[in-house]
PDB file of C-alpha atoms in Angstrom:
ATOM      1  CA  GLN A 940      40.538 321.245  85.630  1.00 89.00           C
ATOM      2  CA  VAL A 941      40.911 319.013  88.657  1.00 91.00           C
ATOM      3  CA  GLN A 942      43.557 316.371  88.183  1.00 96.00           C
ATOM      4  CA  LEU A 943      44.586 313.479  90.388  1.00 97.00           C
ATOM      5  CA  VAL A 944      47.858 311.852  89.424  1.00 97.00           C
ATOM      6  CA  GLU A 945      49.019 308.601  90.971  1.00 97.00           C
ATOM      7  CA  SER A 946      52.589 307.391  91.103  1.00 97.00           C
ATOM      8  CA  GLY A 947      54.685 304.769  92.825  1.00 98.00           C
ATOM      9  CA  GLY A 948      53.338 301.630  91.244  1.00 98.00           C
ATOM     10  CA  GLY A 949      55.494 298.983  89.685  1.00 97.00           C
ATOM     11  CA  LEU A 950      56.660 295.415  89.867  1.00 98.00           C
ATOM     12  CA  VAL A 951      57.372 294.040  93.319  1.00 98.00           C
ATOM     13  CA  GLN A 952      58.102 290.584  94.680  1.00 98.00           C
ATOM     14  CA  PRO A 953      55.691 288.866  97.054  1.00 98.00           C
ATOM     15  CA  GLY A 954      56.290 290.171 100.555  1.00 98.00           C
ATOM     16  CA  GLY A 955      57.618 293.450  99.261  1.00 98.00           C
ATOM     17  CA  SER A 956      56.355 296.965  99.819  1.00 98.00           C
ATOM     18  CA  LEU A 957      55.336 299.971  97.787  1.00 98.00           C
ATOM     19  CA  ARG A 958      54.222 303.450  98.649  1.00 98.00           C
ATOM     20  CA  LEU A 959      51.728 304.934  96.254  1.00 98.00           C
ATOM     21  CA  SER A 960      51.230 308.669  95.985  1.00 98.00           C
ATOM     22  CA  CYS A 961      48.431 310.734  94.561  1.00 97.00           C
ATOM     23  CA  THR A 962      48.748 314.466  94.094  1.00 96.00           C
ATOM     24  CA  ALA A 963      45.766 316.662  93.340  1.00 94.00           C
ATOM     25  CA  SER A 964      45.874 319.870  91.356  1.00 94.00           C
ATOM     26  CA  GLY A 965      43.335 322.390  90.191  1.00 91.00           C
ATOM     27  CA  LEU A 966      41.305 322.091  93.362  1.00 85.00           C
ATOM     28  CA  THR A 967      38.598 324.715  93.632  1.00 83.00           C
ATOM     29  CA  PHE A 968      36.758 323.157  96.531  1.00 84.00           C
ATOM     30  CA  SER A 969      37.277 321.872 100.036  1.00 89.00           C
ATOM     31  CA  VAL A 970      38.121 318.193 100.065  1.00 91.00           C
ATOM     32  CA  ASP A 971      35.938 315.984 102.206  1.00 93.00           C
ATOM     33  CA  ALA A 972      37.822 312.745 101.747  1.00 95.00           C
ATOM     34  CA  MET A 973      40.182 310.921  99.470  1.00 96.00           C
ATOM     35  CA  GLY A 974      40.369 307.223  98.908  1.00 97.00           C
ATOM     36  CA  TRP A 975      42.205 304.421  97.205  1.00 98.00           C
ATOM     37  CA  PHE A 976      40.478 301.806  95.091  1.00 98.00           C
ATOM     38  CA  ARG A 977      41.851 298.991  93.001  1.00 98.00           C
ATOM     39  CA  GLN A 978      40.661 297.009  90.044  1.00 98.00           C
ATOM     40  CA  ALA A 979      41.994 293.741  88.724  1.00 97.00           C
ATOM     41  CA  PRO A 980      41.141 292.448  85.240  1.00 93.00           C
ATOM     42  CA  GLY A 981      37.649 291.011  85.125  1.00 95.00           C
ATOM     43  CA  LYS A 982      36.784 292.251  88.589  1.00 97.00           C
ATOM     44  CA  GLU A 983      34.832 295.120  90.046  1.00 97.00           C
ATOM     45  CA  ARG A 984      36.622 298.160  91.343  1.00 97.00           C
ATOM     46  CA  GLU A 985      37.007 297.629  95.064  1.00 97.00           C
ATOM     47  CA  PHE A 986      37.615 299.875  98.010  1.00 98.00           C
ATOM     48  CA  VAL A 987      40.960 299.770  99.785  1.00 98.00           C
ATOM     49  CA  ALA A 988      41.182 302.755 102.122  1.00 98.00           C
ATOM     50  CA  ALA A 989      39.975 306.307 102.649  1.00 98.00           C
ATOM     51  CA  ILE A 990      40.926 309.269 104.768  1.00 97.00           C
ATOM     52  CA  LYS A 991      38.929 312.214 106.026  1.00 95.00           C
ATOM     53  CA  TRP A 992      40.814 315.271 104.900  1.00 92.00           C
ATOM     54  CA  GLY A 993      40.175 317.476 107.890  1.00 89.00           C
ATOM     55  CA  SER A 994      40.391 315.100 110.815  1.00 92.00           C
ATOM     56  CA  GLY A 995      42.667 312.473 109.337  1.00 95.00           C
ATOM     57  CA  SER A 996      40.318 309.684 110.347  1.00 96.00           C
ATOM     58  CA  THR A 997      41.002 306.579 108.319  1.00 97.00           C
ATOM     59  CA  TYR A 998      38.822 303.811 106.986  1.00 97.00           C
ATOM     60  CA  TYR A 999      39.898 300.470 105.577  1.00 98.00           C
ATOM     61  CA  ALA A1000      38.447 297.531 103.783  1.00 97.00           C
ATOM     62  CA  ASP A1001      38.616 294.459 105.972  1.00 95.00           C
ATOM     63  CA  SER A1002      41.034 292.901 103.531  1.00 91.00           C
ATOM     64  CA  ALA A1003      43.362 295.896 103.775  1.00 94.00           C
ATOM     65  CA  LYS A1004      43.680 296.149 107.534  1.00 93.00           C
ATOM     66  CA  GLY A1005      47.146 295.369 108.801  1.00 95.00           C
ATOM     67  CA  ARG A1006      48.986 295.642 105.485  1.00 97.00           C
ATOM     68  CA  PHE A1007      47.851 298.969 104.059  1.00 98.00           C
ATOM     69  CA  THR A1008      48.124 302.397 105.615  1.00 98.00           C
ATOM     70  CA  ILE A1009      46.616 305.556 104.186  1.00 98.00           C
ATOM     71  CA  SER A1010      47.904 308.999 105.052  1.00 98.00           C
ATOM     72  CA  ARG A1011      47.800 312.504 103.682  1.00 96.00           C
ATOM     73  CA  ASP A1012      49.805 315.692 103.530  1.00 94.00           C
ATOM     74  CA  ASN A1013      47.340 318.549 103.370  1.00 89.00           C
ATOM     75  CA  THR A1014      49.995 321.098 102.457  1.00 89.00           C
ATOM     76  CA  LYS A1015      50.966 319.082  99.397  1.00 91.00           C
ATOM     77  CA  ASN A1016      47.458 317.985  98.419  1.00 90.00           C
ATOM     78  CA  THR A1017      48.805 314.475  98.435  1.00 95.00           C
ATOM     79  CA  VAL A1018      47.481 311.181  99.709  1.00 97.00           C
ATOM     80  CA  TYR A1019      49.625 308.091 100.204  1.00 98.00           C
ATOM     81  CA  LEU A1020      49.040 304.386 100.418  1.00 98.00           C
ATOM     82  CA  GLN A1021      51.754 302.397 102.129  1.00 98.00           C
ATOM     83  CA  SER A1022      51.407 298.813 100.989  1.00 98.00           C
ATOM     84  CA  ASN A1023      53.308 296.112 102.868  1.00 98.00           C
ATOM     85  CA  ASP A1024      53.657 292.357 102.625  1.00 97.00           C
ATOM     86  CA  LEU A1025      52.220 292.451  99.155  1.00 97.00           C
ATOM     87  CA  LYS A1026      50.679 289.333  97.704  1.00 96.00           C
ATOM     88  CA  SER A1027      49.875 288.259  94.186  1.00 97.00           C
ATOM     89  CA  GLU A1028      46.205 288.953  94.797  1.00 95.00           C
ATOM     90  CA  ASP A1029      47.078 292.610  95.366  1.00 97.00           C
ATOM     91  CA  THR A1030      47.933 292.924  91.684  1.00 98.00           C
ATOM     92  CA  ALA A1031      45.647 295.565  90.215  1.00 98.00           C
ATOM     93  CA  VAL A1032      45.433 299.071  88.902  1.00 98.00           C
ATOM     94  CA  TYR A1033      45.236 301.353  91.915  1.00 98.00           C
ATOM     95  CA  TYR A1034      43.185 304.515  91.631  1.00 98.00           C
ATOM     96  CA  CYS A1035      42.920 307.461  93.933  1.00 98.00           C
ATOM     97  CA  ALA A1036      39.698 309.378  94.241  1.00 97.00           C
ATOM     98  CA  ALA A1037      38.429 312.545  95.860  1.00 96.00           C
ATOM     99  CA  ARG A1038      35.130 314.089  96.797  1.00 94.00           C
ATOM    100  CA  ARG A1039      34.228 317.591  97.781  1.00 92.00           C
ATOM    101  CA  ASP A1040      32.872 318.732 101.095  1.00 90.00           C
ATOM    102  CA  GLN A1041      29.209 319.461 100.468  1.00 86.00           C
ATOM    103  CA  GLY A1042      28.385 320.365 104.033  1.00 82.00           C
ATOM    104  CA  VAL A1043      25.842 317.592 104.319  1.00 78.00           C
ATOM    105  CA  THR A1044      24.734 316.225 107.632  1.00 72.00           C
ATOM    106  CA  ARG A1045      24.190 312.661 106.499  1.00 78.00           C
ATOM    107  CA  SER A1046      26.838 310.019 106.908  1.00 83.00           C
ATOM    108  CA  ARG A1047      28.380 309.461 103.508  1.00 88.00           C
ATOM    109  CA  PRO A1048      29.934 306.059 102.833  1.00 93.00           C
ATOM    110  CA  TYR A1049      33.654 306.000 102.210  1.00 94.00           C
ATOM    111  CA  SER A1050      33.798 302.681 100.428  1.00 95.00           C
ATOM    112  CA  THR A1051      31.421 303.340  97.542  1.00 95.00           C
ATOM    113  CA  VAL A1052      32.759 304.215  94.104  1.00 96.00           C
ATOM    114  CA  ASN A1053      29.830 306.473  93.293  1.00 96.00           C
ATOM    115  CA  GLU A1054      30.542 308.668  96.307  1.00 95.00           C
ATOM    116  CA  TYR A1055      33.685 309.993  94.621  1.00 96.00           C
ATOM    117  CA  ARG A1056      33.539 312.404  91.722  1.00 95.00           C
ATOM    118  CA  TYR A1057      37.203 312.849  90.842  1.00 96.00           C
ATOM    119  CA  TRP A1058      39.532 310.034  89.837  1.00 97.00           C
ATOM    120  CA  GLY A1059      43.120 309.594  88.826  1.00 98.00           C
ATOM    121  CA  GLN A1060      44.312 307.626  85.835  1.00 97.00           C
ATOM    122  CA  GLY A1061      45.556 304.748  87.946  1.00 98.00           C
ATOM    123  CA  THR A1062      48.932 303.203  88.620  1.00 98.00           C
ATOM    124  CA  GLN A1063      49.720 299.559  87.996  1.00 98.00           C
ATOM    125  CA  VAL A1064      50.855 297.389  90.879  1.00 98.00           C
ATOM    126  CA  THR A1065      52.108 293.958  89.918  1.00 98.00           C
ATOM    127  CA  VAL A1066      53.155 291.472  92.584  1.00 98.00           C
ATOM    128  CA  SER A1067      55.057 288.582  91.091  1.00 96.00           C
ATOM    129  CA  SER A1068      58.178 286.532  91.633  1.00 93.00           C
TER     130      SER A1068
END
């Protein structure tokens, strides 16, 4: 079974940094893209960043630009989210997600939850002094 496992979350002071990791296992398909989403209590799950697996092209939510950087290591089936200058409003459960390459010609959105089939269990990020 496909599993995505996040790690690297924790408690950090405002202005601090964290690097989240997500490692995939049990892959039986070619990955099209992987992304990071977050969800705070009482709020919708929101897009943070995504990366095209083959090309490495990156995509960011407007709110994430400048403070968050997504990267991947294809050989390790791992995607990272470097999070800098963290603020209290960044507090959320962070989820990684993946979708398979279906060979479609249409442009598939990177920021939509429903575009991703596989999800990790989430890792808690708490920003507090």
